[in-house]
PDB file of C-alpha atoms in Angstrom:
ATOM      1  CA  ALA A1126      23.172  44.308 -23.848  1.00  0.00           C
ATOM      2  CA  TYR A1127      22.398  41.643 -20.807  1.00  0.00           C
ATOM      3  CA  THR A1128      20.168  43.318 -18.075  1.00  0.00           C
ATOM      4  CA  GLY A1129      19.585  40.884 -15.975  1.00  0.00           C
ATOM      5  CA  TRP A1130      16.379  39.661 -14.185  1.00  0.00           C
ATOM      6  CA  ARG A1131      14.851  43.078 -14.025  1.00  0.00           C
ATOM      7  CA  GLY A1132      15.447  43.996 -17.492  1.00  0.00           C
ATOM      8  CA  ASN A1133      11.949  41.929 -17.904  1.00  0.00           C
ATOM      9  CA  PHE A1134      10.214  43.851 -15.233  1.00  0.00           C
ATOM     10  CA  ALA A1135      11.510  47.341 -16.871  1.00  0.00           C
ATOM     11  CA  ALA A1136      10.302  46.087 -20.645  1.00  0.00           C
ATOM     12  CA  MET A1137       6.877  44.599 -19.216  1.00  0.00           C
ATOM     13  CA  ALA A1138       6.674  48.130 -16.732  1.00  0.00           C
ATOM     14  CA  ILE A1139       7.403  49.859 -20.239  1.00  0.00           C
ATOM     15  CA  ALA A1140       4.617  48.132 -22.116  1.00  0.00           C
ATOM     16  CA  SER A1141       2.161  48.386 -19.605  1.00  0.00           C
ATOM     17  CA  GLY A1142       2.536  51.728 -19.750  1.00  0.00           C
ATOM     18  CA  ILE A1143       2.997  52.171 -23.603  1.00  0.00           C
ATOM     19  CA  THR A1144      -0.591  50.037 -23.342  1.00  0.00           C
ATOM     20  CA  LEU A1145      -2.221  51.859 -20.856  1.00  0.00           C
ATOM     21  CA  VAL A1146      -1.790  55.282 -22.388  1.00  0.00           C
ATOM     22  CA  MET A1147      -2.998  54.051 -25.928  1.00  0.00           C
ATOM     23  CA  LEU A1148      -6.577  52.707 -24.086  1.00  0.00           C
ATOM     24  CA  ALA A1149      -7.023  55.670 -22.750  1.00  0.00           C
ATOM     25  CA  PHE A1150      -6.120  57.938 -25.987  1.00  0.00           C
ATOM     26  CA  PHE A1151      -7.245  55.714 -28.321  1.00  0.00           C
ATOM     27  CA  ALA A1152     -10.105  53.070 -27.048  1.00  0.00           C
ATOM     28  CA  PRO A1153     -13.225  54.866 -27.175  1.00  0.00           C
ATOM     29  CA  GLU A1154     -16.003  54.219 -24.210  1.00  0.00           C
ATOM     30  CA  THR A1155     -18.229  51.298 -24.925  1.00  0.00           C
ATOM     31  CA  ILE A1156     -21.244  52.293 -22.439  1.00  0.00           C
ATOM     32  CA  LYS A1157     -22.570  54.912 -23.996  1.00  0.00           C
ATOM     33  CA  SER A1158     -25.108  55.997 -21.152  1.00  0.00           C
ATOM     34  CA  ARG A1159     -24.238  57.190 -17.368  1.00  0.00           C
ATOM     35  CA  ARG A1160     -22.846  54.768 -14.889  1.00  0.00           C
ATOM     36  CA  ARG A1161     -24.165  53.878 -12.159  1.00  0.00           C
ATOM     37  CA  ARG A1162     -22.049  54.280  -8.634  1.00  0.00           C
ATOM     38  CA  ILE A1163     -20.964  51.321  -7.247  1.00  0.00           C
ATOM     39  CA  ARG A1164     -22.003  51.021  -3.710  1.00  0.00           C
ATOM     40  CA  VAL A1165     -19.806  48.191  -1.456  1.00  0.00           C
ATOM     41  CA  ASP A1166     -22.913  47.084   0.443  1.00  0.00           C
ATOM     42  CA  ILE A1167     -24.896  46.031  -2.045  1.00  0.00           C
ATOM     43  CA  VAL A1168     -21.883  44.200  -3.670  1.00  0.00           C
ATOM     44  CA  LEU A1169     -21.127  42.384  -0.368  1.00  0.00           C
ATOM     45  CA  ASN A1170     -24.830  41.580   0.288  1.00  0.00           C
ATOM     46  CA  ASN A1171     -25.266  40.234  -3.098  1.00  0.00           C
ATOM     47  CA  PHE A1172     -21.975  37.943  -2.453  1.00  0.00           C
ATOM     48  CA  GLY A1173     -23.315  36.845   0.650  1.00  0.00           C
ATOM     49  CA  ARG A1174     -26.414  36.229  -1.402  1.00  0.00           C
ATOM     50  CA  LEU A1175     -24.729  34.376  -3.323  1.00  0.00           C
ATOM     51  CA  ILE A1176     -22.736  32.003  -1.423  1.00  0.00           C
ATOM     52  CA  LYS A1177     -25.554  30.843  -0.110  1.00  0.00           C
ATOM     53  CA  LEU A1178     -27.034  29.071  -3.603  1.00  0.00           C
ATOM     54  CA  PRO A1179     -25.481  25.781  -3.337  1.00  0.00           C
ATOM     55  CA  GLU A1180     -25.340  25.847  -7.878  1.00  0.00           C
ATOM     56  CA  PHE A1181     -23.186  28.816  -7.809  1.00  0.00           C
ATOM     57  CA  THR A1182     -21.095  28.080  -4.903  1.00  0.00           C
ATOM     58  CA  LYS A1183     -20.078  24.332  -6.035  1.00  0.00           C
ATOM     59  CA  TYR A1184     -19.092  25.510  -9.452  1.00  0.00           C
ATOM     60  CA  ALA A1185     -17.060  28.577  -7.717  1.00  0.00           C
ATOM     61  CA  VAL A1186     -15.501  26.308  -5.193  1.00  0.00           C
ATOM     62  CA  TYR A1187     -14.092  24.341  -8.632  1.00  0.00           C
ATOM     63  CA  GLY A1188     -13.168  27.505  -9.706  1.00  0.00           C
ATOM     64  CA  ALA A1189     -11.103  28.417  -6.571  1.00  0.00           C
ATOM     65  CA  VAL A1190      -9.546  25.250  -5.792  1.00  0.00           C
ATOM     66  CA  ALA A1191      -8.264  25.833  -9.866  1.00  0.00           C
ATOM     67  CA  ASN A1192      -6.853  28.806  -9.784  1.00  0.00           C
ATOM     68  CA  GLY A1193      -5.149  28.049  -6.268  1.00  0.00           C
ATOM     69  CA  THR A1194      -4.038  24.831  -7.915  1.00  0.00           C
ATOM     70  CA  PHE A1195      -2.375  26.875 -10.625  1.00  0.00           C
ATOM     71  CA  PHE A1196      -1.278  29.026  -8.423  1.00  0.00           C
ATOM     72  CA  ALA A1197       0.501  27.296  -5.877  1.00  0.00           C
ATOM     73  CA  PHE A1198       2.005  25.310  -8.657  1.00  0.00           C
ATOM     74  CA  LEU A1199       3.492  28.781 -10.095  1.00  0.00           C
ATOM     75  CA  SER A1200       5.080  30.242  -6.722  1.00  0.00           C
ATOM     76  CA  SER A1201       6.469  27.044  -6.049  1.00  0.00           C
ATOM     77  CA  ALA A1202       7.511  25.386  -9.250  1.00  0.00           C
ATOM     78  CA  PRO A1203      11.175  27.885  -9.595  1.00  0.00           C
ATOM     79  CA  PHE A1204      11.458  26.805  -5.726  1.00  0.00           C
ATOM     80  CA  VAL A1205      11.419  23.130  -6.756  1.00  0.00           C
ATOM     81  CA  THR A1206      13.659  23.452 -10.304  1.00  0.00           C
ATOM     82  CA  THR A1207      16.488  25.092  -8.667  1.00  0.00           C
ATOM     83  CA  ASP A1208      16.416  23.926  -4.725  1.00  0.00           C
ATOM     84  CA  VAL A1209      14.645  20.125  -5.063  1.00  0.00           C
ATOM     85  CA  PHE A1210      15.847  19.157  -8.486  1.00  0.00           C
ATOM     86  CA  GLY A1211      19.062  21.233  -8.587  1.00  0.00           C
ATOM     87  CA  LEU A1212      19.057  22.777 -11.499  1.00  0.00           C
ATOM     88  CA  SER A1213      19.895  26.028 -12.585  1.00  0.00           C
ATOM     89  CA  GLU A1214      17.170  29.304 -12.664  1.00  0.00           C
ATOM     90  CA  ALA A1215      17.884  28.959 -16.982  1.00  0.00           C
ATOM     91  CA  ALA A1216      16.701  25.052 -17.078  1.00  0.00           C
ATOM     92  CA  PHE A1217      13.229  26.328 -15.629  1.00  0.00           C
ATOM     93  CA  GLY A1218      11.992  27.802 -18.438  1.00  0.00           C
ATOM     94  CA  PRO A1219      12.133  25.076 -20.454  1.00  0.00           C
ATOM     95  CA  TYR A1220      10.496  23.226 -18.020  1.00  0.00           C
ATOM     96  CA  PHE A1221       7.833  25.642 -17.211  1.00  0.00           C
ATOM     97  CA  SER A1222       6.551  25.461 -20.710  1.00  0.00           C
ATOM     98  CA  ILE A1223       5.631  22.301 -21.079  1.00  0.00           C
ATOM     99  CA  VAL A1224       2.686  23.166 -18.663  1.00  0.00           C
ATOM    100  CA  THR A1225       2.267  26.440 -20.648  1.00  0.00           C
ATOM    101  CA  ILE A1226       1.590  23.729 -23.911  1.00  0.00           C
ATOM    102  CA  GLY A1227      -1.000  22.121 -21.538  1.00  0.00           C
ATOM    103  CA  PHE A1228      -2.918  25.401 -21.017  1.00  0.00           C
ATOM    104  CA  VAL A1229      -2.795  25.967 -25.111  1.00  0.00           C
ATOM    105  CA  ILE A1230      -3.773  22.226 -26.098  1.00  0.00           C
ATOM    106  CA  SER A1231      -6.977  23.141 -23.653  1.00  0.00           C
ATOM    107  CA  SER A1232      -7.521  26.103 -24.932  1.00  0.00           C
ATOM    108  CA  ILE A1233      -7.451  24.802 -28.958  1.00  0.00           C
ATOM    109  CA  PHE A1234      -9.371  21.405 -27.409  1.00  0.00           C
ATOM    110  CA  VAL A1235     -12.219  23.520 -26.059  1.00  0.00           C
ATOM    111  CA  PHE A1236     -12.443  25.466 -28.988  1.00  0.00           C
ATOM    112  CA  ARG A1237     -13.293  22.767 -31.031  1.00  0.00           C
ATOM    113  CA  ARG A1238     -14.957  20.459 -28.582  1.00  0.00           C
ATOM    114  CA  GLY A1239     -16.662  22.799 -26.164  1.00  0.00           C
ATOM    115  CA  ASP A1240     -19.794  23.617 -28.214  1.00  0.00           C
ATOM    116  CA  ARG A1241     -20.257  19.663 -28.883  1.00  0.00           C
ATOM    117  CA  MET A1242     -19.637  19.264 -24.974  1.00  0.00           C
ATOM    118  CA  GLY A1243     -20.868  22.084 -23.033  1.00  0.00           C
ATOM    119  CA  ASN A1244     -20.242  23.528 -20.018  1.00  0.00           C
ATOM    120  CA  LEU A1245     -21.385  20.313 -17.632  1.00  0.00           C
ATOM    121  CA  GLY A1246     -19.463  18.142 -20.459  1.00  0.00           C
ATOM    122  CA  LEU A1247     -16.186  19.538 -19.945  1.00  0.00           C
ATOM    123  CA  ILE A1248     -16.761  20.175 -16.220  1.00  0.00           C
ATOM    124  CA  GLU A1249     -17.270  16.330 -15.786  1.00  0.00           C
ATOM    125  CA  PHE A1250     -14.198  15.707 -18.494  1.00  0.00           C
ATOM    126  CA  GLY A1251     -11.764  17.939 -16.706  1.00  0.00           C
ATOM    127  CA  ALA A1252     -12.293  18.332 -13.112  1.00  0.00           C
ATOM    128  CA  PRO A1253     -12.145  14.599 -11.854  1.00  0.00           C
ATOM    129  CA  LEU A1254      -9.408  14.309 -14.409  1.00  0.00           C
ATOM    130  CA  ALA A1255      -6.947  17.083 -13.136  1.00  0.00           C
ATOM    131  CA  LEU A1256      -7.840  15.342  -9.659  1.00  0.00           C
ATOM    132  CA  ILE A1257      -6.291  12.111 -11.289  1.00  0.00           C
ATOM    133  CA  ALA A1258      -3.613  13.810 -12.561  1.00  0.00           C
ATOM    134  CA  SER A1259      -2.571  15.623  -9.348  1.00  0.00           C
ATOM    135  CA  ILE A1260      -2.424  11.736  -7.520  1.00  0.00           C
ATOM    136  CA  ALA A1261      -0.593  10.710 -10.361  1.00  0.00           C
ATOM    137  CA  SER A1262       1.734  13.337 -10.188  1.00  0.00           C
ATOM    138  CA  LEU A1263       2.644  12.371  -6.578  1.00  0.00           C
ATOM    139  CA  PHE A1264       2.850   9.212  -7.287  1.00  0.00           C
ATOM    140  CA  ILE A1265       5.234   9.340  -9.525  1.00  0.00           C
ATOM    141  CA  LEU A1266       7.295  11.328  -7.753  1.00  0.00           C
ATOM    142  CA  TRP A1267       7.113   9.580  -4.789  1.00  0.00           C
ATOM    143  CA  GLN A1268       7.523   5.846  -6.555  1.00  0.00           C
ATOM    144  CA  VAL A1269       8.676   6.254 -10.110  1.00  0.00           C
ATOM    145  CA  SER A1270      11.222   8.885 -10.897  1.00  0.00           C
ATOM    146  CA  TRP A1271      12.392  11.524  -9.182  1.00  0.00           C
ATOM    147  CA  HIS A1272      12.575  13.734 -11.829  1.00  0.00           C
ATOM    148  CA  PRO A1273      11.665  17.364 -13.180  1.00  0.00           C
ATOM    149  CA  LEU A1274       9.788  15.882 -16.003  1.00  0.00           C
ATOM    150  CA  ALA A1275       7.986  13.606 -13.796  1.00  0.00           C
ATOM    151  CA  TYR A1276       6.981  16.809 -11.897  1.00  0.00           C
ATOM    152  CA  PHE A1277       6.308  18.803 -14.865  1.00  0.00           C
ATOM    153  CA  LEU A1278       4.502  16.346 -17.131  1.00  0.00           C
ATOM    154  CA  PRO A1279       1.900  15.335 -14.809  1.00  0.00           C
ATOM    155  CA  LEU A1280       1.084  18.736 -13.986  1.00  0.00           C
ATOM    156  CA  ALA A1281       0.521  19.636 -17.866  1.00  0.00           C
ATOM    157  CA  ALA A1282      -1.914  17.195 -18.076  1.00  0.00           C
ATOM    158  CA  VAL A1283      -3.539  19.282 -14.213  1.00  0.00           C
ATOM    159  CA  ALA A1284      -3.132  22.658 -16.510  1.00  0.00           C
ATOM    160  CA  PHE A1285      -4.705  20.710 -19.265  1.00  0.00           C
ATOM    161  CA  PHE A1286      -7.643  19.157 -17.645  1.00  0.00           C
ATOM    162  CA  ASN A1287      -8.544  21.954 -14.960  1.00  0.00           C
ATOM    163  CA  SER A1288      -8.349  24.599 -18.010  1.00  0.00           C
ATOM    164  CA  THR A1289     -10.849  22.775 -19.953  1.00  0.00           C
ATOM    165  CA  ALA A1290     -13.384  22.384 -17.093  1.00  0.00           C
ATOM    166  CA  ILE A1291     -13.094  25.814 -15.642  1.00  0.00           C
ATOM    167  CA  GLY A1292     -14.365  28.203 -18.113  1.00  0.00           C
ATOM    168  CA  GLY A1293     -17.572  25.852 -17.747  1.00  0.00           C
ATOM    169  CA  ALA A1294     -17.358  26.442 -14.206  1.00  0.00           C
ATOM    170  CA  GLN A1295     -17.318  30.304 -14.388  1.00  0.00           C
ATOM    171  CA  ALA A1296     -20.614  29.996 -16.895  1.00  0.00           C
ATOM    172  CA  GLU A1297     -22.469  27.714 -14.482  1.00  0.00           C
ATOM    173  CA  SER A1298     -21.697  29.767 -11.324  1.00  0.00           C
ATOM    174  CA  ILE A1299     -22.890  33.025 -13.269  1.00  0.00           C
ATOM    175  CA  ALA A1300     -25.498  31.598 -14.865  1.00  0.00           C
ATOM    176  CA  ALA A1301     -26.501  30.138 -11.431  1.00  0.00           C
ATOM    177  CA  ALA A1302     -26.429  33.352 -10.267  1.00  0.00           C
ATOM    178  CA  GLY A1303     -28.914  35.016 -11.939  1.00  0.00           C
ATOM    179  CA  GLU A1304     -29.717  38.940 -11.841  1.00  0.00           C
ATOM    180  CA  ASN A1305     -26.625  38.856  -9.612  1.00  0.00           C
ATOM    181  CA  ALA A1306     -24.029  37.779 -12.928  1.00  0.00           C
ATOM    182  CA  GLY A1307     -22.073  40.798 -12.329  1.00  0.00           C
ATOM    183  CA  SER A1308     -21.345  40.297  -8.289  1.00  0.00           C
ATOM    184  CA  GLY A1309     -20.741  36.239  -9.521  1.00  0.00           C
ATOM    185  CA  SER A1310     -18.625  37.106 -12.150  1.00  0.00           C
ATOM    186  CA  SER A1311     -16.428  39.105  -9.885  1.00  0.00           C
ATOM    187  CA  LEU A1312     -16.923  36.577  -6.776  1.00  0.00           C
ATOM    188  CA  PHE A1313     -16.061  33.631  -9.146  1.00  0.00           C
TER     189      PHE A1313
END
């Protein structure tokens, strides 16, 4: 039976609930020692120290911009597909999958090349090309073609390049955080 768009959310809520129950009852605790209480004042103090470290900040800012780019796309793509290009909601899925393919190919690329390139190599490869792909997307839409593929294909390249670089950026920011690696990971 067809449940409409609410059915997707109901199915996800049910699957998440089942997963939560299974984790609560069947997954053993991995930390055997007593847990320390997290003090918010210490965490905030660590955040302040980390923001003052240029080596941490440059990678964290890149991570914020890369993630912000993705979430800006994620939140605007349905609107652009339906209201700007005039396509149906059903047409959005296949076009969106193009961007997903960019992420998948990036994962394979990093798996196969990441060790050889290293964190800095991945960042130096992915970050500038993500910017170029973003600019190319605007140029293609304004000057070449007003078509959904002109929107989604360059953004698949942005997804590929950003996700290629973001893992290295996160690892480098955490390494720069030193003894505050936990706070660095949270802040990233």
